[in-house]
PDB file of C-alpha atoms in Angstrom:
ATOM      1  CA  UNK L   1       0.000   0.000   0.000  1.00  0.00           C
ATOM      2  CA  UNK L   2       2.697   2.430   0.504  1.00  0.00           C
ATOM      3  CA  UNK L   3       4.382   2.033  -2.697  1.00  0.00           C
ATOM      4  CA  UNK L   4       1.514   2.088  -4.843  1.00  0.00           C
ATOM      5  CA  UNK L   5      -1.440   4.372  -2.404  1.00  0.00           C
ATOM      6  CA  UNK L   6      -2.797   5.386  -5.635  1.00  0.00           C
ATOM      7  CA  UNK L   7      -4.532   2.247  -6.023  1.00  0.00           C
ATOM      8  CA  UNK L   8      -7.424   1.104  -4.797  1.00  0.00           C
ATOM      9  CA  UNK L   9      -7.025  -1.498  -1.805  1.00  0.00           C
ATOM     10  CA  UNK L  10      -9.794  -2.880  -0.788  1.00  0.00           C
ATOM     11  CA  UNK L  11      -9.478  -5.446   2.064  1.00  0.00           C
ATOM     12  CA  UNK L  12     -10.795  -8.079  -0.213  1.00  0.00           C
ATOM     13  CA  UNK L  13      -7.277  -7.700  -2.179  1.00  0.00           C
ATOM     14  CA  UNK L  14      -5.281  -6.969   0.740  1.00  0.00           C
ATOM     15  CA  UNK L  15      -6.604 -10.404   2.221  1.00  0.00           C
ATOM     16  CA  UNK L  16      -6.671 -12.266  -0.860  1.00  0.00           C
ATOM     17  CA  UNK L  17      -2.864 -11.731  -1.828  1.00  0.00           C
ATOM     18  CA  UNK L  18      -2.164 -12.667   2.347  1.00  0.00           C
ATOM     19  CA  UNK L  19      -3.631 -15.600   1.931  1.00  0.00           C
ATOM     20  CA  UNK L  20      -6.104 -14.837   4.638  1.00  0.00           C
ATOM     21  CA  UNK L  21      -9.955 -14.218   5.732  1.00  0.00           C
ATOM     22  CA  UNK L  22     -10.902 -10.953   4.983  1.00  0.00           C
ATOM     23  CA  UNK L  23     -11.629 -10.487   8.708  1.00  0.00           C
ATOM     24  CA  UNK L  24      -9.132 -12.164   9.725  1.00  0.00           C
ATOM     25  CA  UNK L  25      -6.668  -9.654   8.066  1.00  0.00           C
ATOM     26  CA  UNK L  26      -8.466  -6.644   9.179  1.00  0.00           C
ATOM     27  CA  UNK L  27      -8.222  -7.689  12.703  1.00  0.00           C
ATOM     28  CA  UNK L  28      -4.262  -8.402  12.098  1.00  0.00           C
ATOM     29  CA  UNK L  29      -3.623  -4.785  10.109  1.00  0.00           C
ATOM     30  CA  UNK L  30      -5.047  -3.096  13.033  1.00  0.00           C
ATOM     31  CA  UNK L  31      -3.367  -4.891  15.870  1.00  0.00           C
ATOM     32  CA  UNK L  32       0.092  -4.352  13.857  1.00  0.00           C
ATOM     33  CA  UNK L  33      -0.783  -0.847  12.461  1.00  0.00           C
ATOM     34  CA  UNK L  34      -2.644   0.521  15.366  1.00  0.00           C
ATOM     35  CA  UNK L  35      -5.764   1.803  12.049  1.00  0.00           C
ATOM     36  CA  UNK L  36      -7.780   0.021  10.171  1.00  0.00           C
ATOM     37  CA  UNK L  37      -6.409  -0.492   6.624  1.00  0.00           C
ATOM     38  CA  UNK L  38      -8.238   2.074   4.572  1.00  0.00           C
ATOM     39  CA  UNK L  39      -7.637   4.728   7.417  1.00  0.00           C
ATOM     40  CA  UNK L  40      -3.789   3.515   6.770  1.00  0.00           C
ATOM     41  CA  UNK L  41      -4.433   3.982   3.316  1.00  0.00           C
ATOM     42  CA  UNK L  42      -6.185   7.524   3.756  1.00  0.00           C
ATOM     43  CA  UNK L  43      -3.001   8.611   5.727  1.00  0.00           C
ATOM     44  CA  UNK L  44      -0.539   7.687   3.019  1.00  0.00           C
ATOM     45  CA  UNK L  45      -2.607   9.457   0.222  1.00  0.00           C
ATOM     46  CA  UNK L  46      -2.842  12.545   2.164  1.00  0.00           C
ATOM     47  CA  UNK L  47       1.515  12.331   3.358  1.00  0.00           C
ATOM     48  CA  UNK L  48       1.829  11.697  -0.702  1.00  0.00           C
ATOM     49  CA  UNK L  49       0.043  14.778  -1.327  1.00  0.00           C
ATOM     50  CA  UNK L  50       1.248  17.397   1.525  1.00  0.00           C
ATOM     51  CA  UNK L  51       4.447  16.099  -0.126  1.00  0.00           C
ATOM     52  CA  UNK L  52       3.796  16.551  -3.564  1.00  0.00           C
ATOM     53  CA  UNK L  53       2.020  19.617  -2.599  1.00  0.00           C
ATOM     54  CA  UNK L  54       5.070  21.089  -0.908  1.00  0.00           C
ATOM     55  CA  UNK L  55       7.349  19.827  -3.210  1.00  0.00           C
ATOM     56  CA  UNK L  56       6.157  20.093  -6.782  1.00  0.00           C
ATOM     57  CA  UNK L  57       4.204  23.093  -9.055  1.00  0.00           C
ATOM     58  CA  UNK L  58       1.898  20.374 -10.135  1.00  0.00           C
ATOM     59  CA  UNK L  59      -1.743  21.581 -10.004  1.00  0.00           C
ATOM     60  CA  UNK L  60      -3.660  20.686  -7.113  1.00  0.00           C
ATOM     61  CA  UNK L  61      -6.622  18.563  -9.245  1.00  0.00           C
ATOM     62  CA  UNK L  62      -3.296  16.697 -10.862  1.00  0.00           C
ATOM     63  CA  UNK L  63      -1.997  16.152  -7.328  1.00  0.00           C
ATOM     64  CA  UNK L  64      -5.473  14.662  -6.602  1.00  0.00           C
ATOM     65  CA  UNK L  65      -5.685  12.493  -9.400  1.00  0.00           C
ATOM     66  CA  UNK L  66      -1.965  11.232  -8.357  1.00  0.00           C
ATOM     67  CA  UNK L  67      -2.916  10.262  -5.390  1.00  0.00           C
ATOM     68  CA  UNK L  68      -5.645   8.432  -5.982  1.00  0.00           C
ATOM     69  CA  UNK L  69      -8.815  10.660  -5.276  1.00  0.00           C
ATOM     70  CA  UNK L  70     -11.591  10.603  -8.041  1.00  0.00           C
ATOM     71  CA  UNK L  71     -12.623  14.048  -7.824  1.00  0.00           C
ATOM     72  CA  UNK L  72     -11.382  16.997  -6.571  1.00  0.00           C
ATOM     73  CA  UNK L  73     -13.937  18.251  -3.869  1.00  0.00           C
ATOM     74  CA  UNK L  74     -13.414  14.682  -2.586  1.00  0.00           C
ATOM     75  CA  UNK L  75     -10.046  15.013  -2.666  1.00  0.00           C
ATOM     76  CA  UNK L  76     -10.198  18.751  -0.226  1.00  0.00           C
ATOM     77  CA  UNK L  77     -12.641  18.124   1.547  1.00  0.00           C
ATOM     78  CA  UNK L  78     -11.040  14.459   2.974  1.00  0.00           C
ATOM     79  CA  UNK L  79      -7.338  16.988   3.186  1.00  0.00           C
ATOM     80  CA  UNK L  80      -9.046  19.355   5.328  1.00  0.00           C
ATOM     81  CA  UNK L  81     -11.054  16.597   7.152  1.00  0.00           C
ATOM     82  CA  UNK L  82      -7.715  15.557   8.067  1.00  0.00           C
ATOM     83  CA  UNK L  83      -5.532  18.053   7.921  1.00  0.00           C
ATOM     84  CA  UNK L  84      -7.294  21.147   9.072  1.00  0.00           C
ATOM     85  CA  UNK L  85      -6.470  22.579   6.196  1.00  0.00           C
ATOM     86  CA  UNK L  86      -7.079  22.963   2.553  1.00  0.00           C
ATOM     87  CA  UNK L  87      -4.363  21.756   0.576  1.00  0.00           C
ATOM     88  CA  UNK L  88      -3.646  25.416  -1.073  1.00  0.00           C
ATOM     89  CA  UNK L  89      -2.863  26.559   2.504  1.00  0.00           C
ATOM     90  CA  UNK L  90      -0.587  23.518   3.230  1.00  0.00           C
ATOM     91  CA  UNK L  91       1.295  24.699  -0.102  1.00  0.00           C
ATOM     92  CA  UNK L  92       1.338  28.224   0.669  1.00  0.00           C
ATOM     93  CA  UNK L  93       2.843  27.894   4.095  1.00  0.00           C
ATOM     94  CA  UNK L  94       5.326  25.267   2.495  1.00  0.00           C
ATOM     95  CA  UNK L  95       6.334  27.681   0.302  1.00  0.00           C
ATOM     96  CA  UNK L  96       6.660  30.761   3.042  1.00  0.00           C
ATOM     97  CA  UNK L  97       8.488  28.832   5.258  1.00  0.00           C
ATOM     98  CA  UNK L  98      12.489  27.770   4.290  1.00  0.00           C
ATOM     99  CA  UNK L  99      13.531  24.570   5.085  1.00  0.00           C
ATOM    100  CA  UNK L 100      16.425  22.630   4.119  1.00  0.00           C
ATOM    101  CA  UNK L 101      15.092  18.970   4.172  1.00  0.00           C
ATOM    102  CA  UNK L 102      17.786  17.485   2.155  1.00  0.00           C
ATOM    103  CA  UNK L 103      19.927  15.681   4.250  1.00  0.00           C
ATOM    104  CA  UNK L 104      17.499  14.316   6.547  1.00  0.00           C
ATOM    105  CA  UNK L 105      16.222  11.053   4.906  1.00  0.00           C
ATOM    106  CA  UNK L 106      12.679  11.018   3.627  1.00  0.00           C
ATOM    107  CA  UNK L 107      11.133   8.604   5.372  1.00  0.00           C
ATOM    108  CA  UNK L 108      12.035  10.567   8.430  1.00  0.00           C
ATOM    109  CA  UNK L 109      10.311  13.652   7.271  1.00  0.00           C
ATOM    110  CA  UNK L 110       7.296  11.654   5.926  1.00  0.00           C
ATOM    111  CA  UNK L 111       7.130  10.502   9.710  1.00  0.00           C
ATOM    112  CA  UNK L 112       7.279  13.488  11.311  1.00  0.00           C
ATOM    113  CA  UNK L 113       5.090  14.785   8.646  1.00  0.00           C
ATOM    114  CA  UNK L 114       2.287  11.761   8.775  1.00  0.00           C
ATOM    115  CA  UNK L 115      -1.425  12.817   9.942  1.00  0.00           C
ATOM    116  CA  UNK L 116      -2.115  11.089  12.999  1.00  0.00           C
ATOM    117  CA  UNK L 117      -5.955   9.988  11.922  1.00  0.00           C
ATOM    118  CA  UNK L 118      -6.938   8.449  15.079  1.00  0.00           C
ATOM    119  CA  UNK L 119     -10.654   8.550  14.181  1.00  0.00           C
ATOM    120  CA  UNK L 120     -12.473   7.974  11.083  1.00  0.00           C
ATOM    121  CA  UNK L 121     -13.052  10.642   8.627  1.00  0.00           C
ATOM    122  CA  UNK L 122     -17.303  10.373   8.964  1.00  0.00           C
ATOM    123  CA  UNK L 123     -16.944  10.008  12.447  1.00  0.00           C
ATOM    124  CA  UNK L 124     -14.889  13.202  12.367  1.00  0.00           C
ATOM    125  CA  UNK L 125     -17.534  15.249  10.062  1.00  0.00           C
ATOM    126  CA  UNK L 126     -20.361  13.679  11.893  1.00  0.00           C
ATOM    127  CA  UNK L 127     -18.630  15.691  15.407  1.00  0.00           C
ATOM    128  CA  UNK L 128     -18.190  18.954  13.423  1.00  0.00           C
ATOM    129  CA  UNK L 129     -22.052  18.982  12.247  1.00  0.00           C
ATOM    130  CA  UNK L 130     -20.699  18.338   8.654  1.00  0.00           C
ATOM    131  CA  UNK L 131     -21.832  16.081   5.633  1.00  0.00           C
ATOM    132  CA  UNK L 132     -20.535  12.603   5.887  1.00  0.00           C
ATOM    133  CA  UNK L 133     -20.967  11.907   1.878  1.00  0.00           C
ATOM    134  CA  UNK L 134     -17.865  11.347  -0.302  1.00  0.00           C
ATOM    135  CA  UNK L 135     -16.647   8.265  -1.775  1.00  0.00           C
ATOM    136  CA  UNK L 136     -13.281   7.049  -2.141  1.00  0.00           C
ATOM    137  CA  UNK L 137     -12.574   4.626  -5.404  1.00  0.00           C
ATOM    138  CA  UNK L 138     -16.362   3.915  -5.821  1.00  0.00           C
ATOM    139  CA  UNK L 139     -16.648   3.137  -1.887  1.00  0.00           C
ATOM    140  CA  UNK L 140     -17.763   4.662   0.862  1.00  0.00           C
ATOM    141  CA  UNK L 141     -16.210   6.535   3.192  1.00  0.00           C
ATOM    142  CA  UNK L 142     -16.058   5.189   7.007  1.00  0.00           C
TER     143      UNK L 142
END
């Protein structure tokens, strides 16, 4: 999942290339991860983008589509969910601020950079007063 977050993982795949029940794996990714897998996966897509945000001039619907969001109001509205921010901000204070990241390895940035999503995106919206819709590769959002 973290070399390819783009894709879609359902747990049905996840489970099916483990060998395992598909319950049986989502009870094993949490007790190893801490999250259950598509929260996992919803925290690598949005550390891809902050990076890609930060780091690149790509557009923001491009960084989207990278990352493996379907539409761009999607897309911001699960950043901000998660974030607190909408992802023009996060690029705009990247930008502002000077930092010389380059000889600290990335996957020690990425770490100190990671979301902590300790509770699900709809449970999240449903606390603010907010819509819960959105999808998320033709699924539902928890």
């Amino acid at each position: 999942m973290d070399a390819a977050s783009h894709e879609a993982w359902p747990v049905e795949r996840l489970a099916e290339v483990s060998g395992v029940s598909t319950a049986h794996f989502a009870r094993q990714f949490k007790q190893a991860f801490g999250v259950p897998p598509h929260r996992y996966l919803l925290t690598r897509r949005i550390e891809r983008a902050t990076a890609l945000l930060r780091d690149t001039d790509q557009p923001i619907i491009d960084i989207a589509f990278q990352t493996g969001w379907e539409s761009l109001g999607t897309f911001g509205r699960t950043f901000r969910d998660i974030t607190g921010e909408r992802p023009s901000l996060v690029r705009e204070r990247a930008r502002a601020e000077v930092q010389d990241l380059s000889q600290v390895p990335h996957c020690v940035v990425s770490a100190a950079q990671r979301p902590h999503l300790t509770t699900a995106v709809s449970e999240k919206r449903r606390r603010e007063g907010g819509p819960i819709t959105g999808t998320l590769n033709n699924k539902e959002l928890p």
